[in-house]
Amino acid sequence: MRDFIYLASQSPRRKQLLEQWGVRCELLLPDADEDSEALEVVKPNEPPSRYVQRVTRLKLEAAVDRLKRRGLPLAPVLCADTTVAMGRDIMGKPESAAHARRMLAQLSGHKHQVLTAVAVAHKGQVFAALSRSSVAFTEMKPAEIARYVASGEPMGKAGAYAIQGKAAMWARQISGSYSGIMGLPAFETAQVLQAAGLRLL
């Protein structure tokens, strides 16, 4: 087993977390002609847990194809996807600043769920896990939301916020995996990497 994995994610947070855990990773990012955003389209009436696991599996399959196409050395390939949900309402990445403000207003004063699916492919096998966490936000004033959105931090983030950023000041209660809310759950990631044969400790 080589002492590294491929990380098929553009999230700097996931790379940072893996490095903190002592996992050496090489980025395996999409080619310019790949439409990775198209993989994140929600199907009608799709439950959040099924959605995030399906998207993660699609991203993993695309990454494995990318690895073969590029003729790179074999190593485990890791993908993950995070979604925020209120009930069955899936809250993905905001499409605009106005959309981000609406999403945050919806989260204000309520508890929501954060689901992160993680999957690893190696030697023709796939190992997958799902992390479920909940976050309760305090009431957020419209002016506070507007300033937060103006900072640019919510863009590109599921649910229009980053728990490791300024939005942490609104999180009055967290249950589950903090790293999962960031985008890569430590426990579940360790489980799938070890199942794929990687020695972590």
JSON list of C-alpha atoms in Angstrom, two decimals:
[
{"chain": "A", "resi": 1, "resn": "MET", "atom": "CA", "xyz": [0.00, 0.00, 0.00]},
{"chain": "A", "resi": 2, "resn": "ARG", "atom": "CA", "xyz": [1.36, 3.41, -0.94]},
{"chain": "A", "resi": 3, "resn": "ASP", "atom": "CA", "xyz": [1.54, 5.94, 1.88]},
{"chain": "A", "resi": 4, "resn": "PHE", "atom": "CA", "xyz": [-0.83, 8.44, 0.29]},
{"chain": "A", "resi": 5, "resn": "ILE", "atom": "CA", "xyz": [-4.37, 8.78, -0.98]},
{"chain": "A", "resi": 6, "resn": "TYR", "atom": "CA", "xyz": [-5.99, 10.80, -3.75]},
{"chain": "A", "resi": 7, "resn": "LEU", "atom": "CA", "xyz": [-8.40, 13.46, -2.55]},
{"chain": "A", "resi": 8, "resn": "ALA", "atom": "CA", "xyz": [-11.00, 14.23, -5.21]},
{"chain": "A", "resi": 9, "resn": "SER", "atom": "CA", "xyz": [-12.23, 17.46, -3.65]},
{"chain": "A", "resi": 10, "resn": "GLN", "atom": "CA", "xyz": [-11.61, 21.15, -4.22]},
{"chain": "A", "resi": 11, "resn": "SER", "atom": "CA", "xyz": [-12.30, 21.88, -0.55]},
{"chain": "A", "resi": 12, "resn": "PRO", "atom": "CA", "xyz": [-9.20, 23.24, 1.21]},
{"chain": "A", "resi": 13, "resn": "ARG", "atom": "CA", "xyz": [-10.82, 22.26, 4.52]},
{"chain": "A", "resi": 14, "resn": "ARG", "atom": "CA", "xyz": [-10.83, 18.56, 3.63]},
{"chain": "A", "resi": 15, "resn": "LYS", "atom": "CA", "xyz": [-7.18, 18.63, 2.60]},
{"chain": "A", "resi": 16, "resn": "GLN", "atom": "CA", "xyz": [-6.28, 20.49, 5.78]},
{"chain": "A", "resi": 17, "resn": "LEU", "atom": "CA", "xyz": [-8.14, 17.98, 7.95]},
{"chain": "A", "resi": 18, "resn": "LEU", "atom": "CA", "xyz": [-6.46, 15.00, 6.30]},
{"chain": "A", "resi": 19, "resn": "GLU", "atom": "CA", "xyz": [-3.05, 16.58, 6.79]},
{"chain": "A", "resi": 20, "resn": "GLN", "atom": "CA", "xyz": [-3.86, 17.26, 10.46]},
{"chain": "A", "resi": 21, "resn": "TRP", "atom": "CA", "xyz": [-4.63, 13.57, 10.84]},
{"chain": "A", "resi": 22, "resn": "GLY", "atom": "CA", "xyz": [-1.31, 12.62, 9.24]},
{"chain": "A", "resi": 23, "resn": "VAL", "atom": "CA", "xyz": [-2.80, 11.38, 5.96]},
{"chain": "A", "resi": 24, "resn": "ARG", "atom": "CA", "xyz": [-0.72, 12.42, 2.96]},
{"chain": "A", "resi": 25, "resn": "CYS", "atom": "CA", "xyz": [-2.95, 13.24, 0.02]},
{"chain": "A", "resi": 26, "resn": "GLU", "atom": "CA", "xyz": [-2.58, 14.24, -3.59]},
{"chain": "A", "resi": 27, "resn": "LEU", "atom": "CA", "xyz": [-5.35, 16.26, -5.20]},
{"chain": "A", "resi": 28, "resn": "LEU", "atom": "CA", "xyz": [-7.26, 14.58, -8.02]},
{"chain": "A", "resi": 29, "resn": "LEU", "atom": "CA", "xyz": [-9.32, 17.46, -9.37]},
{"chain": "A", "resi": 30, "resn": "PRO", "atom": "CA", "xyz": [-11.70, 17.44, -12.35]},
{"chain": "A", "resi": 31, "resn": "ASP", "atom": "CA", "xyz": [-10.50, 18.30, -15.83]},
{"chain": "A", "resi": 32, "resn": "ALA", "atom": "CA", "xyz": [-11.63, 21.60, -17.34]},
{"chain": "A", "resi": 33, "resn": "ASP", "atom": "CA", "xyz": [-14.27, 19.86, -19.45]},
{"chain": "A", "resi": 34, "resn": "GLU", "atom": "CA", "xyz": [-15.81, 17.97, -16.50]},
{"chain": "A", "resi": 35, "resn": "ASP", "atom": "CA", "xyz": [-19.06, 19.39, -15.13]},
{"chain": "A", "resi": 36, "resn": "SER", "atom": "CA", "xyz": [-18.79, 18.39, -11.49]},
{"chain": "A", "resi": 37, "resn": "GLU", "atom": "CA", "xyz": [-21.60, 20.76, -10.47]},
{"chain": "A", "resi": 38, "resn": "ALA", "atom": "CA", "xyz": [-24.05, 18.76, -12.60]},
{"chain": "A", "resi": 39, "resn": "LEU", "atom": "CA", "xyz": [-23.54, 15.80, -10.25]},
{"chain": "A", "resi": 40, "resn": "GLU", "atom": "CA", "xyz": [-25.06, 17.80, -7.39]},
{"chain": "A", "resi": 41, "resn": "VAL", "atom": "CA", "xyz": [-28.52, 18.25, -8.94]},
{"chain": "A", "resi": 42, "resn": "VAL", "atom": "CA", "xyz": [-31.24, 17.14, -6.52]},
{"chain": "A", "resi": 43, "resn": "LYS", "atom": "CA", "xyz": [-33.81, 14.62, -7.74]},
{"chain": "A", "resi": 44, "resn": "PRO", "atom": "CA", "xyz": [-37.52, 15.30, -7.01]},
{"chain": "A", "resi": 45, "resn": "ASN", "atom": "CA", "xyz": [-38.55, 14.24, -3.48]},
{"chain": "A", "resi": 46, "resn": "GLU", "atom": "CA", "xyz": [-35.06, 12.89, -2.77]},
{"chain": "A", "resi": 47, "resn": "PRO", "atom": "CA", "xyz": [-34.32, 12.52, 0.97]},
{"chain": "A", "resi": 48, "resn": "PRO", "atom": "CA", "xyz": [-31.19, 14.43, 2.11]},
{"chain": "A", "resi": 49, "resn": "SER", "atom": "CA", "xyz": [-29.36, 11.29, 3.29]},
{"chain": "A", "resi": 50, "resn": "ARG", "atom": "CA", "xyz": [-29.94, 9.50, -0.01]},
{"chain": "A", "resi": 51, "resn": "TYR", "atom": "CA", "xyz": [-28.98, 12.62, -1.95]},
{"chain": "A", "resi": 52, "resn": "VAL", "atom": "CA", "xyz": [-25.63, 13.18, -0.23]},
{"chain": "A", "resi": 53, "resn": "GLN", "atom": "CA", "xyz": [-24.65, 9.51, -0.52]},
{"chain": "A", "resi": 54, "resn": "ARG", "atom": "CA", "xyz": [-25.65, 9.36, -4.20]},
{"chain": "A", "resi": 55, "resn": "VAL", "atom": "CA", "xyz": [-23.68, 12.52, -5.04]},
{"chain": "A", "resi": 56, "resn": "THR", "atom": "CA", "xyz": [-20.62, 11.23, -3.19]},
{"chain": "A", "resi": 57, "resn": "ARG", "atom": "CA", "xyz": [-20.76, 7.94, -5.10]},
{"chain": "A", "resi": 58, "resn": "LEU", "atom": "CA", "xyz": [-21.08, 9.79, -8.44]},
{"chain": "A", "resi": 59, "resn": "LYS", "atom": "CA", "xyz": [-18.10, 11.99, -7.59]},
{"chain": "A", "resi": 60, "resn": "LEU", "atom": "CA", "xyz": [-16.11, 8.92, -6.59]},
{"chain": "A", "resi": 61, "resn": "GLU", "atom": "CA", "xyz": [-16.88, 7.12, -9.86]},
{"chain": "A", "resi": 62, "resn": "ALA", "atom": "CA", "xyz": [-15.85, 10.23, -11.83]},
{"chain": "A", "resi": 63, "resn": "ALA", "atom": "CA", "xyz": [-12.62, 10.46, -9.83]},
{"chain": "A", "resi": 64, "resn": "VAL", "atom": "CA", "xyz": [-11.73, 6.79, -10.40]},
{"chain": "A", "resi": 65, "resn": "ASP", "atom": "CA", "xyz": [-12.31, 7.26, -14.14]},
{"chain": "A", "resi": 66, "resn": "ARG", "atom": "CA", "xyz": [-10.08, 10.35, -13.98]},
{"chain": "A", "resi": 67, "resn": "LEU", "atom": "CA", "xyz": [-7.33, 8.40, -12.27]},
{"chain": "A", "resi": 68, "resn": "LYS", "atom": "CA", "xyz": [-7.40, 5.69, -14.94]},
{"chain": "A", "resi": 69, "resn": "ARG", "atom": "CA", "xyz": [-7.57, 8.22, -17.77]},
{"chain": "A", "resi": 70, "resn": "ARG", "atom": "CA", "xyz": [-4.51, 10.04, -16.50]},
{"chain": "A", "resi": 71, "resn": "GLY", "atom": "CA", "xyz": [-2.55, 6.85, -15.95]},
{"chain": "A", "resi": 72, "resn": "LEU", "atom": "CA", "xyz": [-1.57, 7.82, -12.41]},
{"chain": "A", "resi": 73, "resn": "PRO", "atom": "CA", "xyz": [-0.13, 5.41, -9.84]},
{"chain": "A", "resi": 74, "resn": "LEU", "atom": "CA", "xyz": [-2.79, 3.43, -8.01]},
{"chain": "A", "resi": 75, "resn": "ALA", "atom": "CA", "xyz": [-3.79, 4.53, -4.51]},
{"chain": "A", "resi": 76, "resn": "PRO", "atom": "CA", "xyz": [-7.06, 4.88, -2.58]},
{"chain": "A", "resi": 77, "resn": "VAL", "atom": "CA", "xyz": [-9.36, 7.63, -3.85]},
{"chain": "A", "resi": 78, "resn": "LEU", "atom": "CA", "xyz": [-11.42, 9.57, -1.32]},
{"chain": "A", "resi": 79, "resn": "CYS", "atom": "CA", "xyz": [-14.52, 11.66, -2.03]},
{"chain": "A", "resi": 80, "resn": "ALA", "atom": "CA", "xyz": [-16.93, 13.42, 0.29]},
{"chain": "A", "resi": 81, "resn": "ASP", "atom": "CA", "xyz": [-20.00, 15.61, 0.03]},
{"chain": "A", "resi": 82, "resn": "THR", "atom": "CA", "xyz": [-21.78, 17.69, 2.64]},
{"chain": "A", "resi": 83, "resn": "THR", "atom": "CA", "xyz": [-25.35, 18.93, 2.65]},
{"chain": "A", "resi": 84, "resn": "VAL", "atom": "CA", "xyz": [-27.42, 20.94, 5.08]},
{"chain": "A", "resi": 85, "resn": "ALA", "atom": "CA", "xyz": [-31.06, 19.98, 5.57]},
{"chain": "A", "resi": 86, "resn": "MET", "atom": "CA", "xyz": [-34.11, 21.21, 7.42]},
{"chain": "A", "resi": 87, "resn": "GLY", "atom": "CA", "xyz": [-36.46, 18.27, 7.40]},
{"chain": "A", "resi": 88, "resn": "ARG", "atom": "CA", "xyz": [-36.47, 17.07, 3.79]},
{"chain": "A", "resi": 89, "resn": "ASP", "atom": "CA", "xyz": [-35.45, 20.49, 2.46]},
{"chain": "A", "resi": 90, "resn": "ILE", "atom": "CA", "xyz": [-31.91, 20.22, 1.03]},
{"chain": "A", "resi": 91, "resn": "MET", "atom": "CA", "xyz": [-29.88, 23.41, 1.29]},
{"chain": "A", "resi": 92, "resn": "GLY", "atom": "CA", "xyz": [-26.92, 23.26, -1.06]},
{"chain": "A", "resi": 93, "resn": "LYS", "atom": "CA", "xyz": [-24.48, 25.97, -2.04]},
{"chain": "A", "resi": 94, "resn": "PRO", "atom": "CA", "xyz": [-25.98, 29.45, -2.52]},
{"chain": "A", "resi": 95, "resn": "GLU", "atom": "CA", "xyz": [-26.33, 30.58, -6.12]},
{"chain": "A", "resi": 96, "resn": "SER", "atom": "CA", "xyz": [-26.03, 34.28, -5.23]},
{"chain": "A", "resi": 97, "resn": "ALA", "atom": "CA", "xyz": [-25.65, 36.64, -2.29]},
{"chain": "A", "resi": 98, "resn": "ALA", "atom": "CA", "xyz": [-29.42, 37.07, -2.15]},
{"chain": "A", "resi": 99, "resn": "HIS", "atom": "CA", "xyz": [-29.86, 33.29, -2.07]},
{"chain": "A", "resi": 100, "resn": "ALA", "atom": "CA", "xyz": [-27.30, 33.04, 0.76]},
{"chain": "A", "resi": 101, "resn": "ARG", "atom": "CA", "xyz": [-29.22, 35.65, 2.78]},
{"chain": "A", "resi": 102, "resn": "ARG", "atom": "CA", "xyz": [-32.47, 33.73, 2.30]},
{"chain": "A", "resi": 103, "resn": "MET", "atom": "CA", "xyz": [-30.88, 30.46, 3.38]},
{"chain": "A", "resi": 104, "resn": "LEU", "atom": "CA", "xyz": [-29.36, 31.95, 6.51]},
{"chain": "A", "resi": 105, "resn": "ALA", "atom": "CA", "xyz": [-32.66, 33.63, 7.40]},
{"chain": "A", "resi": 106, "resn": "GLN", "atom": "CA", "xyz": [-34.28, 30.20, 7.15]},
{"chain": "A", "resi": 107, "resn": "LEU", "atom": "CA", "xyz": [-31.66, 28.70, 9.48]},
{"chain": "A", "resi": 108, "resn": "SER", "atom": "CA", "xyz": [-31.94, 31.56, 11.97]},
{"chain": "A", "resi": 109, "resn": "GLY", "atom": "CA", "xyz": [-33.36, 30.44, 15.31]},
{"chain": "A", "resi": 110, "resn": "HIS", "atom": "CA", "xyz": [-33.76, 26.82, 14.22]},
{"chain": "A", "resi": 111, "resn": "LYS", "atom": "CA", "xyz": [-31.99, 23.48, 14.40]},
{"chain": "A", "resi": 112, "resn": "HIS", "atom": "CA", "xyz": [-30.82, 21.86, 11.17]},
{"chain": "A", "resi": 113, "resn": "GLN", "atom": "CA", "xyz": [-29.05, 18.70, 10.13]},
{"chain": "A", "resi": 114, "resn": "VAL", "atom": "CA", "xyz": [-25.63, 18.44, 8.50]},
{"chain": "A", "resi": 115, "resn": "LEU", "atom": "CA", "xyz": [-24.98, 15.26, 6.53]},
{"chain": "A", "resi": 116, "resn": "THR", "atom": "CA", "xyz": [-21.55, 14.37, 5.21]},
{"chain": "A", "resi": 117, "resn": "ALA", "atom": "CA", "xyz": [-21.02, 11.22, 3.18]},
{"chain": "A", "resi": 118, "resn": "VAL", "atom": "CA", "xyz": [-17.52, 9.90, 2.65]},
{"chain": "A", "resi": 119, "resn": "ALA", "atom": "CA", "xyz": [-16.42, 7.12, 0.31]},
{"chain": "A", "resi": 120, "resn": "VAL", "atom": "CA", "xyz": [-13.14, 5.51, -0.66]},
{"chain": "A", "resi": 121, "resn": "ALA", "atom": "CA", "xyz": [-12.44, 3.40, -3.74]},
{"chain": "A", "resi": 122, "resn": "HIS", "atom": "CA", "xyz": [-9.46, 1.04, -3.88]},
{"chain": "A", "resi": 123, "resn": "LYS", "atom": "CA", "xyz": [-8.73, -2.10, -5.88]},
{"chain": "A", "resi": 124, "resn": "GLY", "atom": "CA", "xyz": [-12.25, -2.30, -7.24]},
{"chain": "A", "resi": 125, "resn": "GLN", "atom": "CA", "xyz": [-13.93, -1.98, -3.86]},
{"chain": "A", "resi": 126, "resn": "VAL", "atom": "CA", "xyz": [-15.86, 0.94, -2.37]},
{"chain": "A", "resi": 127, "resn": "PHE", "atom": "CA", "xyz": [-16.05, 1.71, 1.34]},
{"chain": "A", "resi": 128, "resn": "ALA", "atom": "CA", "xyz": [-18.60, 4.31, 2.44]},
{"chain": "A", "resi": 129, "resn": "ALA", "atom": "CA", "xyz": [-19.99, 5.93, 5.56]},
{"chain": "A", "resi": 130, "resn": "LEU", "atom": "CA", "xyz": [-22.41, 8.69, 6.52]},
{"chain": "A", "resi": 131, "resn": "SER", "atom": "CA", "xyz": [-22.04, 11.25, 9.30]},
{"chain": "A", "resi": 132, "resn": "ARG", "atom": "CA", "xyz": [-25.13, 12.95, 10.79]},
{"chain": "A", "resi": 133, "resn": "SER", "atom": "CA", "xyz": [-24.84, 16.03, 12.96]},
{"chain": "A", "resi": 134, "resn": "SER", "atom": "CA", "xyz": [-27.17, 18.78, 14.10]},
{"chain": "A", "resi": 135, "resn": "VAL", "atom": "CA", "xyz": [-26.56, 22.49, 14.59]},
{"chain": "A", "resi": 136, "resn": "ALA", "atom": "CA", "xyz": [-28.88, 24.92, 16.37]},
{"chain": "A", "resi": 137, "resn": "PHE", "atom": "CA", "xyz": [-28.49, 28.56, 15.37]},
{"chain": "A", "resi": 138, "resn": "THR", "atom": "CA", "xyz": [-29.54, 31.48, 17.51]},
{"chain": "A", "resi": 139, "resn": "GLU", "atom": "CA", "xyz": [-31.72, 34.22, 16.05]},
{"chain": "A", "resi": 140, "resn": "MET", "atom": "CA", "xyz": [-29.69, 36.20, 13.52]},
{"chain": "A", "resi": 141, "resn": "LYS", "atom": "CA", "xyz": [-30.48, 39.83, 12.75]},
{"chain": "A", "resi": 142, "resn": "PRO", "atom": "CA", "xyz": [-30.91, 40.70, 9.05]},
{"chain": "A", "resi": 143, "resn": "ALA", "atom": "CA", "xyz": [-28.04, 43.20, 9.32]},
{"chain": "A", "resi": 144, "resn": "GLU", "atom": "CA", "xyz": [-25.76, 40.49, 10.76]},
{"chain": "A", "resi": 145, "resn": "ILE", "atom": "CA", "xyz": [-26.68, 38.11, 7.96]},
{"chain": "A", "resi": 146, "resn": "ALA", "atom": "CA", "xyz": [-26.04, 40.82, 5.37]},
{"chain": "A", "resi": 147, "resn": "ARG", "atom": "CA", "xyz": [-22.59, 41.58, 6.78]},
{"chain": "A", "resi": 148, "resn": "TYR", "atom": "CA", "xyz": [-21.71, 37.89, 6.90]},
{"chain": "A", "resi": 149, "resn": "VAL", "atom": "CA", "xyz": [-22.76, 37.36, 3.30]},
{"chain": "A", "resi": 150, "resn": "ALA", "atom": "CA", "xyz": [-20.83, 40.47, 2.26]},
{"chain": "A", "resi": 151, "resn": "SER", "atom": "CA", "xyz": [-17.68, 38.89, 3.74]},
{"chain": "A", "resi": 152, "resn": "GLY", "atom": "CA", "xyz": [-17.89, 36.23, 1.03]},
{"chain": "A", "resi": 153, "resn": "GLU", "atom": "CA", "xyz": [-17.52, 33.34, 3.47]},
{"chain": "A", "resi": 154, "resn": "PRO", "atom": "CA", "xyz": [-20.93, 31.72, 2.74]},
{"chain": "A", "resi": 155, "resn": "MET", "atom": "CA", "xyz": [-20.33, 31.33, -0.98]},
{"chain": "A", "resi": 156, "resn": "GLY", "atom": "CA", "xyz": [-19.48, 27.80, -2.07]},
{"chain": "A", "resi": 157, "resn": "LYS", "atom": "CA", "xyz": [-20.62, 26.40, 1.29]},
{"chain": "A", "resi": 158, "resn": "ALA", "atom": "CA", "xyz": [-23.55, 24.06, 1.86]},
{"chain": "A", "resi": 159, "resn": "GLY", "atom": "CA", "xyz": [-26.19, 25.92, 3.85]},
{"chain": "A", "resi": 160, "resn": "ALA", "atom": "CA", "xyz": [-24.36, 29.20, 3.15]},
{"chain": "A", "resi": 161, "resn": "TYR", "atom": "CA", "xyz": [-22.07, 29.03, 6.17]},
{"chain": "A", "resi": 162, "resn": "ALA", "atom": "CA", "xyz": [-18.76, 27.68, 7.43]},
{"chain": "A", "resi": 163, "resn": "ILE", "atom": "CA", "xyz": [-18.84, 26.40, 11.01]},
{"chain": "A", "resi": 164, "resn": "GLN", "atom": "CA", "xyz": [-15.08, 26.97, 11.34]},
{"chain": "A", "resi": 165, "resn": "GLY", "atom": "CA", "xyz": [-15.56, 30.63, 10.43]},
{"chain": "A", "resi": 166, "resn": "LYS", "atom": "CA", "xyz": [-17.60, 33.55, 11.73]},
{"chain": "A", "resi": 167, "resn": "ALA", "atom": "CA", "xyz": [-20.84, 31.55, 11.67]},
{"chain": "A", "resi": 168, "resn": "ALA", "atom": "CA", "xyz": [-19.61, 29.67, 14.75]},
{"chain": "A", "resi": 169, "resn": "MET", "atom": "CA", "xyz": [-20.74, 32.67, 16.80]},
{"chain": "A", "resi": 170, "resn": "TRP", "atom": "CA", "xyz": [-24.36, 31.79, 15.94]},
{"chain": "A", "resi": 171, "resn": "ALA", "atom": "CA", "xyz": [-24.09, 28.08, 16.72]},
{"chain": "A", "resi": 172, "resn": "ARG", "atom": "CA", "xyz": [-25.56, 27.79, 20.22]},
{"chain": "A", "resi": 173, "resn": "GLN", "atom": "CA", "xyz": [-25.58, 23.99, 20.15]},
{"chain": "A", "resi": 174, "resn": "ILE", "atom": "CA", "xyz": [-23.79, 21.32, 18.12]},
{"chain": "A", "resi": 175, "resn": "SER", "atom": "CA", "xyz": [-24.42, 17.59, 18.29]},
{"chain": "A", "resi": 176, "resn": "GLY", "atom": "CA", "xyz": [-22.40, 15.05, 16.33]},
{"chain": "A", "resi": 177, "resn": "SER", "atom": "CA", "xyz": [-19.15, 15.47, 14.43]},
{"chain": "A", "resi": 178, "resn": "TYR", "atom": "CA", "xyz": [-17.59, 18.94, 14.32]},
{"chain": "A", "resi": 179, "resn": "SER", "atom": "CA", "xyz": [-15.22, 17.85, 11.55]},
{"chain": "A", "resi": 180, "resn": "GLY", "atom": "CA", "xyz": [-18.22, 16.36, 9.73]},
{"chain": "A", "resi": 181, "resn": "ILE", "atom": "CA", "xyz": [-19.91, 19.74, 9.83]},
{"chain": "A", "resi": 182, "resn": "MET", "atom": "CA", "xyz": [-16.69, 21.21, 8.39]},
{"chain": "A", "resi": 183, "resn": "GLY", "atom": "CA", "xyz": [-16.91, 18.71, 5.54]},
{"chain": "A", "resi": 184, "resn": "LEU", "atom": "CA", "xyz": [-14.97, 15.56, 6.50]},
{"chain": "A", "resi": 185, "resn": "PRO", "atom": "CA", "xyz": [-15.94, 13.51, 9.59]},
{"chain": "A", "resi": 186, "resn": "ALA", "atom": "CA", "xyz": [-12.85, 12.21, 11.38]},
{"chain": "A", "resi": 187, "resn": "PHE", "atom": "CA", "xyz": [-14.34, 8.98, 12.73]},
{"chain": "A", "resi": 188, "resn": "GLU", "atom": "CA", "xyz": [-16.10, 7.88, 9.54]},
{"chain": "A", "resi": 189, "resn": "THR", "atom": "CA", "xyz": [-13.14, 8.87, 7.37]},
{"chain": "A", "resi": 190, "resn": "ALA", "atom": "CA", "xyz": [-10.79, 6.80, 9.52]},
{"chain": "A", "resi": 191, "resn": "GLN", "atom": "CA", "xyz": [-13.15, 3.84, 9.28]},
{"chain": "A", "resi": 192, "resn": "VAL", "atom": "CA", "xyz": [-13.33, 3.83, 5.48]},
{"chain": "A", "resi": 193, "resn": "LEU", "atom": "CA", "xyz": [-9.60, 4.48, 5.03]},
{"chain": "A", "resi": 194, "resn": "GLN", "atom": "CA", "xyz": [-8.72, 1.63, 7.37]},
{"chain": "A", "resi": 195, "resn": "ALA", "atom": "CA", "xyz": [-11.21, -0.62, 5.59]},
{"chain": "A", "resi": 196, "resn": "ALA", "atom": "CA", "xyz": [-9.34, 0.18, 2.37]},
{"chain": "A", "resi": 197, "resn": "GLY", "atom": "CA", "xyz": [-6.10, -0.96, 4.01]},
{"chain": "A", "resi": 198, "resn": "LEU", "atom": "CA", "xyz": [-4.52, 2.36, 5.01]},
{"chain": "A", "resi": 199, "resn": "ARG", "atom": "CA", "xyz": [-2.62, 2.39, 8.29]},
{"chain": "A", "resi": 200, "resn": "LEU", "atom": "CA", "xyz": [-3.43, 5.61, 10.14]},
{"chain": "A", "resi": 201, "resn": "LEU", "atom": "CA", "xyz": [-1.80, 5.17, 13.56]}
]
